[in-house]
PDB file of C-alpha atoms in Angstrom:
ATOM      1  CA  MET A   1      -0.163   0.175   0.098  1.00 47.00           C
ATOM      2  CA  LYS A   2       3.096   2.440   0.956  1.00 48.00           C
ATOM      3  CA  TYR A   3       4.305   1.784  -2.696  1.00 48.00           C
ATOM      4  CA  ALA A   4       1.180   2.816  -4.194  1.00 44.00           C
ATOM      5  CA  HIS A   5       1.105   6.124  -2.533  1.00 44.00           C
ATOM      6  CA  SER A   6       4.707   6.787  -3.687  1.00 43.00           C
ATOM      7  CA  PHE A   7       3.830   5.708  -7.055  1.00 38.00           C
ATOM      8  CA  MET A   8       0.883   7.796  -7.374  1.00 36.00           C
ATOM      9  CA  LEU A   9       2.026  11.153  -6.410  1.00 36.00           C
ATOM     10  CA  PRO A  10       4.480  11.673  -9.062  1.00 39.00           C
ATOM     11  CA  LEU A  11       1.680  10.675 -11.484  1.00 35.00           C
ATOM     12  CA  VAL A  12      -0.522  13.146  -9.748  1.00 35.00           C
ATOM     13  CA  ALA A  13       2.407  15.810  -9.966  1.00 37.00           C
ATOM     14  CA  VAL A  14       3.138  15.079 -13.806  1.00 34.00           C
ATOM     15  CA  GLY A  15      -0.736  15.788 -14.332  1.00 38.00           C
ATOM     16  CA  LEU A  16      -0.843  18.890 -12.732  1.00 35.00           C
ATOM     17  CA  LEU A  17       2.148  20.094 -14.551  1.00 36.00           C
ATOM     18  CA  LEU A  18       0.903  19.327 -18.021  1.00 35.00           C
ATOM     19  CA  PHE A  19      -3.007  20.496 -17.105  1.00 34.00           C
ATOM     20  CA  PRO A  20      -1.894  24.137 -18.493  1.00 38.00           C
ATOM     21  CA  VAL A  21      -0.261  22.502 -21.557  1.00 34.00           C
ATOM     22  CA  VAL A  22      -3.642  20.374 -22.101  1.00 31.00           C
ATOM     23  CA  VAL A  23      -5.897  23.627 -21.649  1.00 35.00           C
ATOM     24  CA  GLN A  24      -3.593  26.060 -23.844  1.00 39.00           C
ATOM     25  CA  ALA A  25      -3.698  23.224 -26.718  1.00 36.00           C
ATOM     26  CA  THR A  26      -8.017  23.215 -26.600  1.00 36.00           C
ATOM     27  CA  SER A  27      -7.947  26.891 -27.538  1.00 49.00           C
ATOM     28  CA  LEU A  28      -5.576  26.251 -30.421  1.00 54.00           C
ATOM     29  CA  GLU A  29      -8.223  24.793 -32.329  1.00 58.00           C
ATOM     30  CA  PRO A  30      -8.684  25.593 -36.101  1.00 57.00           C
ATOM     31  CA  ILE A  31     -10.994  28.872 -36.838  1.00 53.00           C
ATOM     32  CA  ASP A  32     -12.938  29.301 -39.375  1.00 52.00           C
ATOM     33  CA  SER A  33     -11.713  32.715 -40.720  1.00 53.00           C
ATOM     34  CA  ALA A  34     -14.965  33.679 -42.470  1.00 52.00           C
ATOM     35  CA  GLY A  35     -16.732  34.317 -39.450  1.00 53.00           C
ATOM     36  CA  VAL A  36     -13.574  36.780 -38.102  1.00 57.00           C
ATOM     37  CA  GLN A  37     -14.339  40.400 -38.396  1.00 64.00           C
ATOM     38  CA  ILE A  38     -11.425  41.623 -36.023  1.00 78.00           C
ATOM     39  CA  GLN A  39      -8.814  43.864 -37.263  1.00 90.00           C
ATOM     40  CA  PRO A  40      -6.143  45.713 -35.013  1.00 94.00           C
ATOM     41  CA  GLN A  41      -7.193  49.335 -34.483  1.00 96.00           C
ATOM     42  CA  GLN A  42      -4.867  52.050 -32.871  1.00 96.00           C
ATOM     43  CA  GLN A  43      -5.983  55.262 -30.906  1.00 97.00           C
ATOM     44  CA  ASN A  44      -3.302  57.569 -29.503  1.00 94.00           C
ATOM     45  CA  GLY A  45      -0.655  55.388 -30.582  1.00 96.00           C
ATOM     46  CA  ILE A  46      -2.063  52.475 -29.004  1.00 97.00           C
ATOM     47  CA  THR A  47      -2.975  49.015 -30.875  1.00 97.00           C
ATOM     48  CA  TYR A  48      -5.718  46.973 -29.722  1.00 97.00           C
ATOM     49  CA  LEU A  49      -8.551  44.431 -30.487  1.00 96.00           C
ATOM     50  CA  SER A  50     -12.122  44.352 -29.441  1.00 96.00           C
ATOM     51  CA  GLY A  51     -14.824  41.844 -30.343  1.00 94.00           C
ATOM     52  CA  GLY A  52     -15.411  38.157 -29.532  1.00 93.00           C
ATOM     53  CA  ILE A  53     -18.599  37.683 -30.698  1.00 87.00           C
ATOM     54  CA  GLY A  54     -19.285  34.296 -31.997  1.00 87.00           C
ATOM     55  CA  LEU A  55     -16.770  31.379 -31.136  1.00 88.00           C
ATOM     56  CA  ASP A  56     -14.690  31.762 -33.676  1.00 89.00           C
ATOM     57  CA  GLU A  57     -13.936  35.711 -33.068  1.00 91.00           C
ATOM     58  CA  SER A  58     -13.004  35.078 -29.629  1.00 91.00           C
ATOM     59  CA  LYS A  59     -10.693  32.269 -29.858  1.00 92.00           C
ATOM     60  CA  SER A  60      -9.139  34.558 -32.629  1.00 91.00           C
ATOM     61  CA  ILE A  61      -8.221  37.445 -30.320  1.00 93.00           C
ATOM     62  CA  GLN A  62      -7.739  34.674 -27.716  1.00 93.00           C
ATOM     63  CA  GLN A  63      -4.774  33.255 -29.864  1.00 92.00           C
ATOM     64  CA  THR A  64      -3.160  36.717 -30.612  1.00 92.00           C
ATOM     65  CA  GLN A  65      -0.110  37.324 -29.085  1.00 92.00           C
ATOM     66  CA  GLY A  66       1.852  40.473 -28.414  1.00 93.00           C
ATOM     67  CA  TYR A  67      -0.954  42.104 -26.350  1.00 96.00           C
ATOM     68  CA  ASN A  68      -0.298  42.936 -22.915  1.00 96.00           C
ATOM     69  CA  LEU A  69      -3.690  43.564 -20.953  1.00 97.00           C
ATOM     70  CA  HIS A  70      -6.722  41.180 -21.821  1.00 97.00           C
ATOM     71  CA  MET A  71      -9.882  42.220 -20.733  1.00 98.00           C
ATOM     72  CA  THR A  72     -13.436  40.206 -20.606  1.00 97.00           C
ATOM     73  CA  PHE A  73     -16.611  41.760 -19.941  1.00 97.00           C
ATOM     74  CA  ALA A  74     -19.587  39.422 -18.799  1.00 96.00           C
ATOM     75  CA  VAL A  75     -23.086  39.812 -17.138  1.00 96.00           C
ATOM     76  CA  GLY A  76     -25.325  37.350 -15.306  1.00 94.00           C
ATOM     77  CA  ALA A  77     -25.174  33.971 -13.159  1.00 92.00           C
ATOM     78  CA  GLN A  78     -23.720  32.334 -16.328  1.00 92.00           C
ATOM     79  CA  ASN A  79     -20.929  34.788 -17.165  1.00 92.00           C
ATOM     80  CA  GLU A  80     -22.504  35.469 -20.387  1.00 94.00           C
ATOM     81  CA  TYR A  81     -19.772  37.578 -23.047  1.00 94.00           C
ATOM     82  CA  THR A  82     -21.475  41.584 -23.179  1.00 95.00           C
ATOM     83  CA  ALA A  83     -20.195  43.753 -25.847  1.00 94.00           C
ATOM     84  CA  ASP A  84     -21.897  46.755 -24.632  1.00 94.00           C
ATOM     85  CA  VAL A  85     -18.792  48.332 -22.381  1.00 98.00           C
ATOM     86  CA  ASP A  86     -17.386  51.581 -22.329  1.00 98.00           C
ATOM     87  CA  VAL A  87     -13.656  51.696 -21.258  1.00 98.00           C
ATOM     88  CA  LEU A  88     -11.418  54.073 -19.819  1.00 98.00           C
ATOM     89  CA  ILE A  89      -7.495  53.783 -19.537  1.00 98.00           C
ATOM     90  CA  GLN A  90      -5.676  56.020 -17.812  1.00 97.00           C
ATOM     91  CA  LYS A  91      -2.036  56.395 -17.140  1.00 95.00           C
ATOM     92  CA  ALA A  92      -2.405  58.826 -14.386  1.00 82.00           C
ATOM     93  CA  PRO A  93      -5.716  60.914 -13.277  1.00 81.00           C
ATOM     94  CA  GLY A  94      -6.622  63.139 -16.106  1.00 82.00           C
ATOM     95  CA  GLN A  95      -4.231  61.357 -18.708  1.00 93.00           C
ATOM     96  CA  THR A  96      -6.310  59.522 -20.657  1.00 96.00           C
ATOM     97  CA  VAL A  97      -4.564  56.691 -22.785  1.00 96.00           C
ATOM     98  CA  LEU A  98      -7.651  55.071 -24.852  1.00 98.00           C
ATOM     99  CA  THR A  99     -11.559  55.241 -24.522  1.00 98.00           C
ATOM    100  CA  LEU A 100     -13.594  53.045 -26.194  1.00 98.00           C
ATOM    101  CA  ASN A 101     -17.225  52.926 -26.474  1.00 97.00           C
ATOM    102  CA  GLU A 102     -19.143  49.546 -26.596  1.00 96.00           C
ATOM    103  CA  ALA A 103     -16.346  47.655 -26.769  1.00 96.00           C
ATOM    104  CA  GLY A 104     -15.873  44.022 -26.117  1.00 96.00           C
ATOM    105  CA  PRO A 105     -16.593  41.125 -25.246  1.00 97.00           C
ATOM    106  CA  LEU A 106     -12.611  41.003 -25.382  1.00 97.00           C
ATOM    107  CA  VAL A 107     -10.566  43.806 -25.524  1.00 98.00           C
ATOM    108  CA  TYR A 108      -6.833  43.125 -26.053  1.00 98.00           C
ATOM    109  CA  VAL A 109      -4.494  46.342 -25.931  1.00 97.00           C
ATOM    110  CA  LYS A 110      -0.472  46.879 -26.275  1.00 96.00           C
ATOM    111  CA  LEU A 111       0.337  49.204 -23.623  1.00 96.00           C
ATOM    112  CA  PRO A 112       3.618  50.883 -22.628  1.00 95.00           C
ATOM    113  CA  ALA A 113       5.216  49.651 -19.076  1.00 93.00           C
ATOM    114  CA  GLY A 114       3.527  51.534 -16.167  1.00 94.00           C
ATOM    115  CA  LYS A 115       0.372  51.671 -14.265  1.00 95.00           C
ATOM    116  CA  TYR A 116      -3.015  52.367 -15.619  1.00 96.00           C
ATOM    117  CA  SER A 117      -6.140  52.978 -14.306  1.00 97.00           C
ATOM    118  CA  VAL A 118      -9.026  51.012 -16.387  1.00 98.00           C
ATOM    119  CA  ILE A 119     -12.767  51.925 -15.815  1.00 97.00           C
ATOM    120  CA  ALA A 120     -15.414  49.828 -17.245  1.00 98.00           C
ATOM    121  CA  SER A 121     -18.783  51.017 -17.614  1.00 98.00           C
ATOM    122  CA  ARG A 122     -21.840  49.463 -18.397  1.00 97.00           C
ATOM    123  CA  ASN A 123     -25.736  50.650 -18.231  1.00 95.00           C
ATOM    124  CA  GLY A 124     -24.318  53.485 -15.901  1.00 94.00           C
ATOM    125  CA  GLN A 125     -22.489  51.102 -13.469  1.00 96.00           C
ATOM    126  CA  GLU A 126     -18.675  51.613 -13.310  1.00 97.00           C
ATOM    127  CA  ARG A 127     -16.255  48.461 -12.391  1.00 97.00           C
ATOM    128  CA  ARG A 128     -12.722  49.784 -11.626  1.00 97.00           C
ATOM    129  CA  ASP A 129      -9.129  47.695 -11.609  1.00 97.00           C
ATOM    130  CA  VAL A 130      -5.620  48.915 -11.848  1.00 95.00           C
ATOM    131  CA  ALA A 131      -3.050  46.944 -14.846  1.00 95.00           C
ATOM    132  CA  ASP A 132       0.503  47.026 -14.040  1.00 94.00           C
ATOM    133  CA  ILE A 133       1.825  46.523 -16.817  1.00 95.00           C
ATOM    134  CA  GLY A 134       5.426  45.301 -16.954  1.00 90.00           C
ATOM    135  CA  THR A 135       8.559  45.108 -19.580  1.00 83.00           C
ATOM    136  CA  GLY A 136       8.339  41.197 -19.760  1.00 79.00           C
ATOM    137  CA  GLY A 137       6.205  39.264 -21.911  1.00 75.00           C
ATOM    138  CA  ALA A 138       3.170  38.273 -19.371  1.00 87.00           C
ATOM    139  CA  ALA A 139       0.009  39.848 -20.060  1.00 92.00           C
ATOM    140  CA  ARG A 140      -2.089  41.187 -17.054  1.00 96.00           C
ATOM    141  CA  ASN A 141      -5.926  39.980 -17.439  1.00 97.00           C
ATOM    142  CA  LEU A 142      -8.728  41.507 -15.909  1.00 97.00           C
ATOM    143  CA  VAL A 143     -12.306  40.485 -15.881  1.00 97.00           C
ATOM    144  CA  PHE A 144     -15.194  42.780 -15.825  1.00 98.00           C
ATOM    145  CA  HIS A 145     -18.661  41.281 -14.476  1.00 97.00           C
ATOM    146  CA  TRP A 146     -22.017  42.621 -13.981  1.00 97.00           C
ATOM    147  CA  ASP A 147     -24.940  40.964 -12.062  1.00 93.00           C
ATOM    148  CA  ASP A 148     -28.003  41.661 -14.364  1.00 79.00           C
ATOM    149  CA  ALA A 149     -28.231  40.655 -18.320  1.00 54.00           C
ATOM    150  CA  GLN A 150     -29.775  43.452 -19.557  1.00 56.00           C
TER     151      GLN A 150
END
């Protein structure tokens, strides 16, 4: 019995280490590009993507590399995507970097290193967060959720 436990522990450890690889591989499924309408856009020298309506479009955005701020907008108990969010990103109070209207449900942004305030508004309800963007390649993920599904 002791032998079985010592044998199972390394198997469990290997399984846990491989789990992120398996999850990541599932998001690399083929995309029907005919259903994808997303193109990089720019505002104030900041490049961003906004969209994700439909499975192919959301997978396309999620597979895009080089964006260091990833935002997801969802509503209701089922966490359904919503695409009616106004977004304001500020480097410092009063120093607006990016303003988007009716964005989402996914917004990916390429920002210079620094600390940013992010305000997401939907139906008059604001959600706020801070994104500390480093010089490394890791993206900062923000999820904004509203309880109502209006």
